[in-house]
mmCIF file of C-alpha atoms and ligand atoms in Angstrom:
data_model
loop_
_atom_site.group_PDB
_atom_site.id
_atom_site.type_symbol
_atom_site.label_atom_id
_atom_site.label_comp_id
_atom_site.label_asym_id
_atom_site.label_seq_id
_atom_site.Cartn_x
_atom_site.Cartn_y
_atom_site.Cartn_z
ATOM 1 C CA UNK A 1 -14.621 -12.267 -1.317
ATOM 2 C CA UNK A 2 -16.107 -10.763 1.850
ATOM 3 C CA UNK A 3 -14.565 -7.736 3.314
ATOM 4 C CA UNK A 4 -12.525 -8.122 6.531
ATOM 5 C CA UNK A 5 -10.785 -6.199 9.308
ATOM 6 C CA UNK A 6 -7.085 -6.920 9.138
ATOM 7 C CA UNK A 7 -3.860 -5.391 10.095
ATOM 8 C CA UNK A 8 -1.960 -3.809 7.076
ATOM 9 C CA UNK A 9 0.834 -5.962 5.875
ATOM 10 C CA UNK A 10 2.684 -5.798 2.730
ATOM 11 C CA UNK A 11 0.356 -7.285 0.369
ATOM 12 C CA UNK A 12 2.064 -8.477 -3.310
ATOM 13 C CA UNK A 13 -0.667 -8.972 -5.265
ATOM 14 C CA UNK A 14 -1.546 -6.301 -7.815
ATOM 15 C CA UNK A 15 0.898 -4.530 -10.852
ATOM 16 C CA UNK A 16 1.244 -1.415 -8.015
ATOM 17 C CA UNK A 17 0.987 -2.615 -4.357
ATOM 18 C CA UNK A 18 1.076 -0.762 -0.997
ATOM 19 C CA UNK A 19 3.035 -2.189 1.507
ATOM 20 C CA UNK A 20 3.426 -0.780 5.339
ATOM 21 C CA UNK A 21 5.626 -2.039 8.366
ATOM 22 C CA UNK A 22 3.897 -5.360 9.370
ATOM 23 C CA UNK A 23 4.340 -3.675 12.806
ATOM 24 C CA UNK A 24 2.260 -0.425 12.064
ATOM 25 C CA UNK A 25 -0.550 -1.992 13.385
ATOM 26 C CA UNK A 26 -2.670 0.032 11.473
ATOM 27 C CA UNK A 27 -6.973 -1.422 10.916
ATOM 28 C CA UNK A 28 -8.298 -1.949 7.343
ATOM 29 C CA UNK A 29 -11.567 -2.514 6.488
ATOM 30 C CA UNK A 30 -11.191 -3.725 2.720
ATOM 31 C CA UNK A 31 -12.680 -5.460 -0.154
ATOM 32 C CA UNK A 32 -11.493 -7.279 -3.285
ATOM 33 C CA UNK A 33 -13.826 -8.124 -6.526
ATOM 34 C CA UNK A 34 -13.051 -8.899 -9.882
ATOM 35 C CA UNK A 35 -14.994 -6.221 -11.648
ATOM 36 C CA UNK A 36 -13.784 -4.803 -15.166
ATOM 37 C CA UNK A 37 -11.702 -7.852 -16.191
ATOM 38 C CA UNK A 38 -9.513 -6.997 -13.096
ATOM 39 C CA UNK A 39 -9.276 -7.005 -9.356
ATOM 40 C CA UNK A 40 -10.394 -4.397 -7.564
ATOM 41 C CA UNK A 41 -9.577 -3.861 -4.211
ATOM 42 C CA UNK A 42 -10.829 -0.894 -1.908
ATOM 43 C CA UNK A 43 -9.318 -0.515 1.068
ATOM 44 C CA UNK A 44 -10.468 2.201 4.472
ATOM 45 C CA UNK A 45 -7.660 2.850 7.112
ATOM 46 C CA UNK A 46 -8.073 3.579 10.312
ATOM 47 C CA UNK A 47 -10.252 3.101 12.994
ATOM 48 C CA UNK A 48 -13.772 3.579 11.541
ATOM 49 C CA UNK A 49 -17.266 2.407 12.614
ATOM 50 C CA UNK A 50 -17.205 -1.555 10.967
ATOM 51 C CA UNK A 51 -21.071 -1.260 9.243
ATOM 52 C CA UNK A 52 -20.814 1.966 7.524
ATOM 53 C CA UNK A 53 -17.529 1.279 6.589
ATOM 54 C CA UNK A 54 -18.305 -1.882 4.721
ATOM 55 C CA UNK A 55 -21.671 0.015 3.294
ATOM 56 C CA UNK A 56 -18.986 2.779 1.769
ATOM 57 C CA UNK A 57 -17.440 0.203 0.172
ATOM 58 C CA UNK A 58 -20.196 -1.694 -1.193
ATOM 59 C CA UNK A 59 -21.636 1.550 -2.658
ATOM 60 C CA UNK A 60 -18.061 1.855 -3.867
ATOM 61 C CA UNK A 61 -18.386 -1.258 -6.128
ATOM 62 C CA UNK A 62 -21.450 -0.383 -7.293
ATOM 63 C CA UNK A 63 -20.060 2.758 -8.460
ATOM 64 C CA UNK A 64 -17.157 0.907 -10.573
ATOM 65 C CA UNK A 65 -19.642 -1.667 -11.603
ATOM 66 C CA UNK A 66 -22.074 1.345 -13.059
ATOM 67 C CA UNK A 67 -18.951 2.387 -15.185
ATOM 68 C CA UNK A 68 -18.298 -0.958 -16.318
ATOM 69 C CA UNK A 69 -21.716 -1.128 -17.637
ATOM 70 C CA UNK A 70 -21.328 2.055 -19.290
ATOM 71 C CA UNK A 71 -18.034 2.048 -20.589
ATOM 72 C CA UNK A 72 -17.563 -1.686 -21.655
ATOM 73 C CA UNK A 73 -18.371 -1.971 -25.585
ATOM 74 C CA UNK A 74 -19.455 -5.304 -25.007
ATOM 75 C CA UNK A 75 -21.844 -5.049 -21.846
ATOM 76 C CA UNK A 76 -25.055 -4.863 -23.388
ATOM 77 C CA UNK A 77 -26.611 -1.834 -21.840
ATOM 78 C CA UNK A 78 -23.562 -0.061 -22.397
ATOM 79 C CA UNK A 79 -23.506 3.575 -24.095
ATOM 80 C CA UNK A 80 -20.746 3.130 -25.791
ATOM 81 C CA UNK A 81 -22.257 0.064 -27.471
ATOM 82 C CA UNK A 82 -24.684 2.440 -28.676
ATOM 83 C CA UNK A 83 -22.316 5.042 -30.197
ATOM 84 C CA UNK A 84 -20.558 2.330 -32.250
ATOM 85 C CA UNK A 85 -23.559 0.982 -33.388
ATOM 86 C CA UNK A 86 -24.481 4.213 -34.480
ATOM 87 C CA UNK A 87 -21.112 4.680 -36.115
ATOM 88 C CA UNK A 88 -21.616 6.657 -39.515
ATOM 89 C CA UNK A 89 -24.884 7.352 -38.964
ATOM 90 C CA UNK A 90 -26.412 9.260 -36.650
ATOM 91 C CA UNK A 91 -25.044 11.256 -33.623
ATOM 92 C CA UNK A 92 -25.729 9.669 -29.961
ATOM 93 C CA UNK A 93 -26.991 11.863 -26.565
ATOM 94 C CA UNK A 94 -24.260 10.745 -24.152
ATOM 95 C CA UNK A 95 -24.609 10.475 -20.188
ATOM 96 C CA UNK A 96 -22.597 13.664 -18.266
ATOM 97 C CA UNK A 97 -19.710 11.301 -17.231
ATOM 98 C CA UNK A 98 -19.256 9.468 -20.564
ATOM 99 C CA UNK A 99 -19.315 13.301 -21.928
ATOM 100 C CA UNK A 100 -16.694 14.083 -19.352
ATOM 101 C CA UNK A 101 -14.626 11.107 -20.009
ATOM 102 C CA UNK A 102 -14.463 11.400 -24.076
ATOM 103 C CA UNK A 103 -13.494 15.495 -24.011
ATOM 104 C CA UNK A 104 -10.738 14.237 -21.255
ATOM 105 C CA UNK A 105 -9.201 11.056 -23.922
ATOM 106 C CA UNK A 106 -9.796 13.413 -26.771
ATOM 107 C CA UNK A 107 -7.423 16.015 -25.109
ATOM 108 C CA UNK A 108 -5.020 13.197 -24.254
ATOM 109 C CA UNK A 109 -5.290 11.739 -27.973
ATOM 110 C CA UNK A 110 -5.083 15.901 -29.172
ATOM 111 C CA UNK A 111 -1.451 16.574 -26.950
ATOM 112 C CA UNK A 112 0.222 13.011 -27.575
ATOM 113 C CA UNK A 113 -0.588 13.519 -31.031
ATOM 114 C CA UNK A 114 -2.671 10.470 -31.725
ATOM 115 C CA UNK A 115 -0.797 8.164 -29.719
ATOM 116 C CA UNK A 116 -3.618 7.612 -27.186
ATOM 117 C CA UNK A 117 -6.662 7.164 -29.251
ATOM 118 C CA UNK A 118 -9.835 5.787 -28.194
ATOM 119 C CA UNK A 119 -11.071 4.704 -31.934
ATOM 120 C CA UNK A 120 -8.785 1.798 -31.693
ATOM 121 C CA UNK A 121 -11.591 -0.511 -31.309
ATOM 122 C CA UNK A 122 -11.286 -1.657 -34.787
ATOM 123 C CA UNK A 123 -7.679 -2.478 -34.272
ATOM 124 C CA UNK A 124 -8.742 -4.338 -30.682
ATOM 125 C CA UNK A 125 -11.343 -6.133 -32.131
ATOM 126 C CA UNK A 126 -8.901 -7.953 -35.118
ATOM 127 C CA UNK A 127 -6.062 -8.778 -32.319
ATOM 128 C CA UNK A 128 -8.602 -9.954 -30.065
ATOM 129 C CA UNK A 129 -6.428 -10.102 -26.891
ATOM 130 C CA UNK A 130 -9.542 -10.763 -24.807
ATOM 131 C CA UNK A 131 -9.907 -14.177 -26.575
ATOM 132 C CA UNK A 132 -6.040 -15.361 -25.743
ATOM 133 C CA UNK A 133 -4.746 -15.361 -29.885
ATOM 134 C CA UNK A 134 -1.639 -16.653 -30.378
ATOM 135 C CA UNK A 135 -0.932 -15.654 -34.142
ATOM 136 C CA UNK A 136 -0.965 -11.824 -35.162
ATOM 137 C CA UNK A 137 -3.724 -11.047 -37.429
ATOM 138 C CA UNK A 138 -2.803 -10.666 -41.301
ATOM 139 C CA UNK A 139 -1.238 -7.303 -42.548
ATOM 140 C CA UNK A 140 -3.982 -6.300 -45.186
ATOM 141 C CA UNK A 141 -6.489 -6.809 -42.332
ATOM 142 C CA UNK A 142 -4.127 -4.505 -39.923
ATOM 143 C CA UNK A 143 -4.531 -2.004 -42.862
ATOM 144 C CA UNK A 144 -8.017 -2.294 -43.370
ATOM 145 C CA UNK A 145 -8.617 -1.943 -39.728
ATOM 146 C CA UNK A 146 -6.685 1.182 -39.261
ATOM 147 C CA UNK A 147 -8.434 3.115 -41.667
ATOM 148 C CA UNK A 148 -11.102 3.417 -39.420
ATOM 149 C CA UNK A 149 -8.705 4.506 -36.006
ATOM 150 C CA UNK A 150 -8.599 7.986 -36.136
ATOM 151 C CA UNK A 151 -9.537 10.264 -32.845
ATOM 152 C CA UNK A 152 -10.081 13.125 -35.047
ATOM 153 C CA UNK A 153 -12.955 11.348 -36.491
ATOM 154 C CA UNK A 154 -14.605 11.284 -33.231
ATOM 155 C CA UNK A 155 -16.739 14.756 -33.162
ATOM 156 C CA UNK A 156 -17.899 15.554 -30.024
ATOM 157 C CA UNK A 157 -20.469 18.297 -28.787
ATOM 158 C CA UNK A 158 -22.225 19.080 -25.583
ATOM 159 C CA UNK A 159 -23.325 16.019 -24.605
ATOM 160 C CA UNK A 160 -23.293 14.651 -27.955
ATOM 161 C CA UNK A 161 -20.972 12.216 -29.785
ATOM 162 C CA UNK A 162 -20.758 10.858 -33.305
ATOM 163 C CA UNK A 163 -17.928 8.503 -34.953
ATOM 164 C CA UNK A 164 -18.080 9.750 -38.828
ATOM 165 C CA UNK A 165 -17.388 6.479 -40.419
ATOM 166 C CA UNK A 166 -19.452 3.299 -40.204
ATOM 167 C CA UNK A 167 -18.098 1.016 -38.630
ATOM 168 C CA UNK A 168 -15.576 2.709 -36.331
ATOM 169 C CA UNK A 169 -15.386 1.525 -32.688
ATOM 170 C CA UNK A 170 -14.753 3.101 -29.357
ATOM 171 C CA UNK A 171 -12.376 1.509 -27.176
ATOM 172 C CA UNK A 172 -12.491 2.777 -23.684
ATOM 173 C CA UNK A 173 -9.887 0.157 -22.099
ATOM 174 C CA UNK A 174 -6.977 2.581 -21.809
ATOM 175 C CA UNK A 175 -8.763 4.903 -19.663
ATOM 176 C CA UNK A 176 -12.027 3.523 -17.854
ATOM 177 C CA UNK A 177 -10.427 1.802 -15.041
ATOM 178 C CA UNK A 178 -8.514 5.219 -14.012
ATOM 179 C CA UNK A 179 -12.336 6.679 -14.461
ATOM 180 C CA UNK A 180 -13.686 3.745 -12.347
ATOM 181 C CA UNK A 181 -10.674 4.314 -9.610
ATOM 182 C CA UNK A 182 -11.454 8.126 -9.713
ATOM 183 C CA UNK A 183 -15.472 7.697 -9.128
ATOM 184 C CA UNK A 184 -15.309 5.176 -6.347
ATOM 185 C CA UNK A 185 -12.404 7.221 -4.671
ATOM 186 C CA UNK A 186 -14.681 10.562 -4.231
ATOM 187 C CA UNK A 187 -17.517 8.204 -3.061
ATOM 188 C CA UNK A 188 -15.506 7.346 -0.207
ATOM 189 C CA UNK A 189 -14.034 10.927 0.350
ATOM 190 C CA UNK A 190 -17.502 12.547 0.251
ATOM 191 C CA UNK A 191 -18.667 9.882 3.014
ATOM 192 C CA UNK A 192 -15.467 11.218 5.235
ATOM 193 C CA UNK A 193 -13.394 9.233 4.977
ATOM 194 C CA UNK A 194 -9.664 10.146 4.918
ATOM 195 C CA UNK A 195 -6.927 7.079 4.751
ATOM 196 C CA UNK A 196 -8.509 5.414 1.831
ATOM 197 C CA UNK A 197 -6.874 3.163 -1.516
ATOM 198 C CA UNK A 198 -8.696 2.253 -4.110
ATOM 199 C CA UNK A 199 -6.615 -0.389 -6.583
ATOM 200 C CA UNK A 200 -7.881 -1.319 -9.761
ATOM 201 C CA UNK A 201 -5.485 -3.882 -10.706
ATOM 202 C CA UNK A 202 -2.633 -1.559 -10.173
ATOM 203 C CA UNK A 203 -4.141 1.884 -11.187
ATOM 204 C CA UNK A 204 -4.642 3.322 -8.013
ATOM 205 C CA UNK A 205 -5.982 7.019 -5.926
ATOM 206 C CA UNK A 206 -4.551 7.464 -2.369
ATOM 207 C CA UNK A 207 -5.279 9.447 0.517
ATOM 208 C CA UNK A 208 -3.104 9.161 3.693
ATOM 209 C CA UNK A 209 -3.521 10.762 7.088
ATOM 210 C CA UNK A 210 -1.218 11.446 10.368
ATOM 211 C CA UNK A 211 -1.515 7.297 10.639
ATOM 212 C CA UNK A 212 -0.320 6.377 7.444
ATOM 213 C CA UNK A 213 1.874 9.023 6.338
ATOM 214 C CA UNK A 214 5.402 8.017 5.080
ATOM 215 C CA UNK A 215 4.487 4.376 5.631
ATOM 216 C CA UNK A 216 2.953 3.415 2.406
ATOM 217 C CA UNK A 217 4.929 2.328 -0.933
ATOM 218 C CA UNK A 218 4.074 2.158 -4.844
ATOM 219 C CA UNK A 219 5.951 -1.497 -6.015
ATOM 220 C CA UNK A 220 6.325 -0.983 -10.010
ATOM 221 C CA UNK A 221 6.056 -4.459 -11.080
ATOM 222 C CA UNK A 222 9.292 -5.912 -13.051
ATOM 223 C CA UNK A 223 8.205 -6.119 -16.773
ATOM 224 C CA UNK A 224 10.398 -9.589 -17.440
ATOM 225 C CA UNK A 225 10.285 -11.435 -13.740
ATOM 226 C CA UNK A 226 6.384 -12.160 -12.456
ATOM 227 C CA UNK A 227 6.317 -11.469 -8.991
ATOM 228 C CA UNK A 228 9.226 -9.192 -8.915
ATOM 229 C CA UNK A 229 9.511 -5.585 -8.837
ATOM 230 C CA UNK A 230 11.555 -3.557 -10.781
ATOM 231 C CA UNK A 231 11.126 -0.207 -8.050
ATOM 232 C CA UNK A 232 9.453 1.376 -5.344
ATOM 233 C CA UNK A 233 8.805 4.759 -4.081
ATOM 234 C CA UNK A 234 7.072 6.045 -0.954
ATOM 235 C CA UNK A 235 3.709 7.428 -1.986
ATOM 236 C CA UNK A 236 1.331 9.084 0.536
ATOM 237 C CA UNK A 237 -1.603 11.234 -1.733
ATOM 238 C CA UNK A 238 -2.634 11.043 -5.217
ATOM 239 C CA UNK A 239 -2.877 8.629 -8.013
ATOM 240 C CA UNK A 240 -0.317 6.109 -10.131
ATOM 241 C CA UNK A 241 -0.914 4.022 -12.657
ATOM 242 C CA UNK A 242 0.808 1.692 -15.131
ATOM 243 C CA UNK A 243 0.323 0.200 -18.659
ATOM 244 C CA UNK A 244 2.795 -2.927 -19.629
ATOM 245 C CA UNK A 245 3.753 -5.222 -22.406
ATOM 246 C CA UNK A 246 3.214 -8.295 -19.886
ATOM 247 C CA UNK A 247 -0.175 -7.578 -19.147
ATOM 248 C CA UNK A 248 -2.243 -9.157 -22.020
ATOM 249 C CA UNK A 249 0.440 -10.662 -24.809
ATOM 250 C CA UNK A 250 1.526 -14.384 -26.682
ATOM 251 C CA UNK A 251 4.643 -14.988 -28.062
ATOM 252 C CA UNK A 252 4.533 -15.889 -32.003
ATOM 253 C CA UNK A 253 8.093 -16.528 -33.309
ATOM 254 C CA UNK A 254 9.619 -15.913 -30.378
ATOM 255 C CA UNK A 255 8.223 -12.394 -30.382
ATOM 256 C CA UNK A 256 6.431 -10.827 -28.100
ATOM 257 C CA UNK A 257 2.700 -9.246 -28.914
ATOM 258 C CA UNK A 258 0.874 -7.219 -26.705
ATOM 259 C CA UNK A 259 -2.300 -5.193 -26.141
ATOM 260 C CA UNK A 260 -1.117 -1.739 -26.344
ATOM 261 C CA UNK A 261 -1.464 -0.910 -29.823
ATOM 262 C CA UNK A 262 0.522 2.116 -32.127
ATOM 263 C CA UNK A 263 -2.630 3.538 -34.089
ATOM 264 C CA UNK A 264 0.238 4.535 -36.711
ATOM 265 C CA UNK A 265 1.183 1.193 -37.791
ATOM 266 C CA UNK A 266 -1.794 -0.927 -36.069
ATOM 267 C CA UNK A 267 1.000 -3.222 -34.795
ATOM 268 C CA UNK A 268 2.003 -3.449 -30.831
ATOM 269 C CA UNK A 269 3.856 -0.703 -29.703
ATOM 270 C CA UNK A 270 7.544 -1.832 -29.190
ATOM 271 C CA UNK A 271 9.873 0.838 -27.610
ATOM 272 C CA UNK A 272 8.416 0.205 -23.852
ATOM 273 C CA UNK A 273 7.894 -2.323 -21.829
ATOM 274 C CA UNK A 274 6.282 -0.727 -18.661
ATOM 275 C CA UNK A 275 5.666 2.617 -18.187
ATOM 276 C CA UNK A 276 4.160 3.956 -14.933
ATOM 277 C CA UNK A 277 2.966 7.740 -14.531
ATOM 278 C CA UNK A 278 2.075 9.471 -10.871
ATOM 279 C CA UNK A 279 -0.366 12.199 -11.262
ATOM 280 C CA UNK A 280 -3.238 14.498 -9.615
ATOM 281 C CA UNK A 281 -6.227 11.565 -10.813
ATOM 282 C CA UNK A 282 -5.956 7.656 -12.272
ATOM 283 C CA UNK A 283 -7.735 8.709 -15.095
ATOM 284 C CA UNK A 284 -5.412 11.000 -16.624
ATOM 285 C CA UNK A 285 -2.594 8.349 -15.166
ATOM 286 C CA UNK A 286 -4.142 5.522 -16.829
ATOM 287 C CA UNK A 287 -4.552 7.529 -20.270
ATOM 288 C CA UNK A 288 -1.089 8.776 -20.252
ATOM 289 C CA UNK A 289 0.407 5.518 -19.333
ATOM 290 C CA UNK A 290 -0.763 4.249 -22.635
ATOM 291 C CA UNK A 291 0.100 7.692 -24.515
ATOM 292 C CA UNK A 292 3.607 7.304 -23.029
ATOM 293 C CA UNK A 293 4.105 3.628 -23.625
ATOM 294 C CA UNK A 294 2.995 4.069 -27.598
ATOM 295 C CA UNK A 295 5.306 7.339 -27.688
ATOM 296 C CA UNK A 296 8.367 5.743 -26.206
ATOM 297 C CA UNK A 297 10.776 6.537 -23.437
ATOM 298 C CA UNK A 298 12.345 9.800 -25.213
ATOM 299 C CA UNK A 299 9.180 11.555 -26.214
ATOM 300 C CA UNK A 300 6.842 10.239 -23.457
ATOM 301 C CA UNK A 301 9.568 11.741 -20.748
ATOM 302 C CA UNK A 302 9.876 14.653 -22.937
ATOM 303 C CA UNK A 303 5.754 15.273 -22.915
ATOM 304 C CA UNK A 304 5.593 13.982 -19.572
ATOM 305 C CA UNK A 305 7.623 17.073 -18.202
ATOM 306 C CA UNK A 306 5.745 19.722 -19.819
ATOM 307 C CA UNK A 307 2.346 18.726 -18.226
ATOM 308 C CA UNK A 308 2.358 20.029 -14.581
ATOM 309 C CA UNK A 309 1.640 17.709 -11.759
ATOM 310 C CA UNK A 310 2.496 14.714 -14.168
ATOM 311 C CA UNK A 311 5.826 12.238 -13.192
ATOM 312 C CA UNK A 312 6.432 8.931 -15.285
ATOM 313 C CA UNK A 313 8.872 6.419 -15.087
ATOM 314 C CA UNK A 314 9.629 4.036 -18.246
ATOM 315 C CA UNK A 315 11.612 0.778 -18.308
ATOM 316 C CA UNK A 316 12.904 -0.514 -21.845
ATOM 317 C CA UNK A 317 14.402 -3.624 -22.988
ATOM 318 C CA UNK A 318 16.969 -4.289 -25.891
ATOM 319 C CA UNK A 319 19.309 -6.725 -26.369
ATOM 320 C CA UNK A 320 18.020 -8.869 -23.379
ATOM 321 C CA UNK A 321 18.827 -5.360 -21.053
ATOM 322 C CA UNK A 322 16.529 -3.366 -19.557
ATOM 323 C CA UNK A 323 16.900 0.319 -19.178
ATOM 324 C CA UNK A 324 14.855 2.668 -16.887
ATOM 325 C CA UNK A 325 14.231 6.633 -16.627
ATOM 326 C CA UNK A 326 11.956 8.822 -15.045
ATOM 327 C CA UNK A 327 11.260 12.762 -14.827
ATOM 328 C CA UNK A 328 12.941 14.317 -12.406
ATOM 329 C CA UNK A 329 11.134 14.260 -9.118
ATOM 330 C CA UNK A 330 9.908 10.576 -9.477
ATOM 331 C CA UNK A 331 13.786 9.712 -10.285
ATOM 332 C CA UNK A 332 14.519 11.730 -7.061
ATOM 333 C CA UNK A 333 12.428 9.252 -5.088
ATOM 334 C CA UNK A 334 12.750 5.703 -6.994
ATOM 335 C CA UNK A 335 14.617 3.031 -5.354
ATOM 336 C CA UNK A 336 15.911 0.458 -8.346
ATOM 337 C CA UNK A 337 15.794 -2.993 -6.938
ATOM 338 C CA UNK A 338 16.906 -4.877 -9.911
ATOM 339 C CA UNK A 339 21.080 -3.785 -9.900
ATOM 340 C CA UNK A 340 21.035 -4.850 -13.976
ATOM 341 C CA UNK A 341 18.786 -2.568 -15.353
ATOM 342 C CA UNK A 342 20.368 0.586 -16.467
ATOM 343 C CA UNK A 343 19.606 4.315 -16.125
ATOM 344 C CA UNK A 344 18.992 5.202 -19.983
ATOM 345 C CA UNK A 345 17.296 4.908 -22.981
ATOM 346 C CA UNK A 346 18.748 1.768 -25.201
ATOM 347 C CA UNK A 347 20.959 3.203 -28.233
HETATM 348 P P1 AMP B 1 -3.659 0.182 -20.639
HETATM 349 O O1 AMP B 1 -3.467 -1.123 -19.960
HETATM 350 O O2 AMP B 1 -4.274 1.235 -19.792
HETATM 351 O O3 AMP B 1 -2.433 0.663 -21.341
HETATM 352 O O4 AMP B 1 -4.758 -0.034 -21.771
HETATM 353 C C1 AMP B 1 -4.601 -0.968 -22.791
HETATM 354 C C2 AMP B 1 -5.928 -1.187 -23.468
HETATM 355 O O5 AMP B 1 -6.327 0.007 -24.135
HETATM 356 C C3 AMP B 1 -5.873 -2.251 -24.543
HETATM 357 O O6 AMP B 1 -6.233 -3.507 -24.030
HETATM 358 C C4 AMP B 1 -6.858 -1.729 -25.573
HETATM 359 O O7 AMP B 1 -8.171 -2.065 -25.182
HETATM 360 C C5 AMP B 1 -6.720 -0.228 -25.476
HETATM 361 N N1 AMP B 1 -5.662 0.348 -26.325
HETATM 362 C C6 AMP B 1 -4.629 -0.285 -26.942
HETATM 363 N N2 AMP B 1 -3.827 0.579 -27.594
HETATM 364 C C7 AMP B 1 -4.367 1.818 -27.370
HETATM 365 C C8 AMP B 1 -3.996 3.142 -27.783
HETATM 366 N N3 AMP B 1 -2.905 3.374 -28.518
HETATM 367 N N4 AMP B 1 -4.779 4.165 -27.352
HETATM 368 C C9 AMP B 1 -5.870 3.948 -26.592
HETATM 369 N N5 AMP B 1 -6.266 2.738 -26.198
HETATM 370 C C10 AMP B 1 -5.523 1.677 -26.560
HETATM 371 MG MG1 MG B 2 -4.051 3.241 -19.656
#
């Protein structure tokens, strides 16, 4: 898709949208791409010089591309590839960023107490979610595989890494878009510019200015009705994100599985069905999205509000209901648009 000067409308395409008056008028130069099994779309407000502007964003892409490369444990030139290769053996020199980014999920993994853990790649790998399954693996193979998910297994130095067992895997999918979201977004800041959104398939950093300011919204998708959305909140600076049971699942038995994984019991976590967190950068968003979702709406609230600068809102489902909640200040600013789902946790 080619990039294209348009006037900003509401646009309803991705898990988190922005949407402004249809009459604000206000110029975009953006871009959309698949990149990192998603859509990406980045997005300049304003009126800025056309060329550059579309040269900032190109430069952007190649910036979440480079990640993609580096962060994907399937891309062949990809470091992380390495490091489980290398698995049980030998310890792997790792790039700054990928250094940056594995002290930053090894915190998150540290604080939600293992929820979050990027050595679920063994666990990935047997559910296979990328390959559309629609049968859960077997339970001795779930057993087998979670012997070898465990962050504290993951030693990391300065600029080193080693996974102590063979055959332990990184997994990098919980956190690397938020990364990818992050890098492209301080591209664009350090070129000047100052009304930018960078969406990467609903993970997404904001700036606003004077021109946007109190115009845009966050849409939290609805986790049970595609295309709807279960709430919206007016959002001018920062960064959201959202991990949910309807993103990558198959129903078996009339049960729903689904890519976010408990690294306790190697089975999908069940006591969420969305959970979106607001935040200072994606990355941390994106990690503690998933830490949240596998932690469930009582202790991911709990956490949630004891880590400054961090808001989350969690929707449940039991008994064909859905329940919401949401710290404090996000709750202060939420507008519920679907009337049945209740404030709570279910019982
Ligand atoms: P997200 O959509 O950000 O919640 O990330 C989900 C992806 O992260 C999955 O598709 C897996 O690749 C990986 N993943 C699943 N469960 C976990 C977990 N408990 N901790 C870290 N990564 C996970
Ligand atoms: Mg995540």
């Amino acid at each position: 898709m080619g990039s294209r000067l348009r006037v900003l409308a509401t646009v309803l395409s991705t898990a988190l949208t922005i949407g402004c008056s249809p009459r604000a008028r206000i110029p975009i130069v953006e871009q959309t791409q698949m990149v990192m099994g998603t859509f990406f779309t980045v997005a300049l407000y304003g009126k800025v010089q056309p060329d550059s502007a579309e040269r900032a964003i190109a430069a952007a892409f190649d910036t979440i591309r480079a990640v993609e490369m580096w962060a994907s444990a399937s891309s062949p030139r990809s470091e992380v590839r390495v490091l489980n290769l290398r698995a049980g053996r030998d310890t792997v020199d790792v790039s700054a960023p990928l250094d940056r980014l594995l002290h930053l999920a090894q915190k998150v993994a540290q604080a939600s107490d293992g929820a979050f853990d990027v050595t679920v790649g063994p666990l990935t790998s047997l559910w296979g979610f990328e390959d559309s399954p629609t049968a859960p693996p077997d339970s001795a193979a779930i057993r087998a595989a979670l012997r070898l998910v465990d962050y504290r297994d993951m030693w990391l130095g300065r600029r080193r890494a080693f996974l102590r067992k063979p055959g332990m895997q990184l997994d990098l999918g919980a956190i690397a878009k938020g990364w990818a979201v992050d890098r492209a977004f301080a591209l664009l800041r350090q070129r000047g510019y100052g009304d930018v959104m960078v969406d990467g398939g609903g993970d997404l950093r904001v700036a606003s200015t004077s021109l946007t300011a109190g115009k845009r919204r966050v849409w939290i998708r609805h986790p049970r009705r595609p295309g709807n959305y279960i709430g919206r909140f007016p959002y001018d600076s920062g960064a959201v994100a959202t991990s949910g049971d309807y993103e990558r699942y198959f129903l078996y038995e009339g049960v729903r599985f689904h890519h976010i994984l408990d690294p306790r019991s190697g089975w999908p976590a069940r006591a969420c069905a969305s959970v979106t967190v607001v935040g200072p950068n994606t990355t941390l968003c994106d990690a503690w999205a998933t830490a949240i979702f596998v932690l469930g709406p009582r202790r991911g609230l709990e956490i949630a509000d004891q880590i400054p600068g961090l808001e989350a809102m969690v929707v449940s489902e039991a008994n064909g209901r859905l329940y919401w909640d949401a710290t404090e200040a996000l709750a202060a600013r939420l507008e519920i648009l679907d009337p049945a789902a209740v404030r709570g946790f279910p019982e």
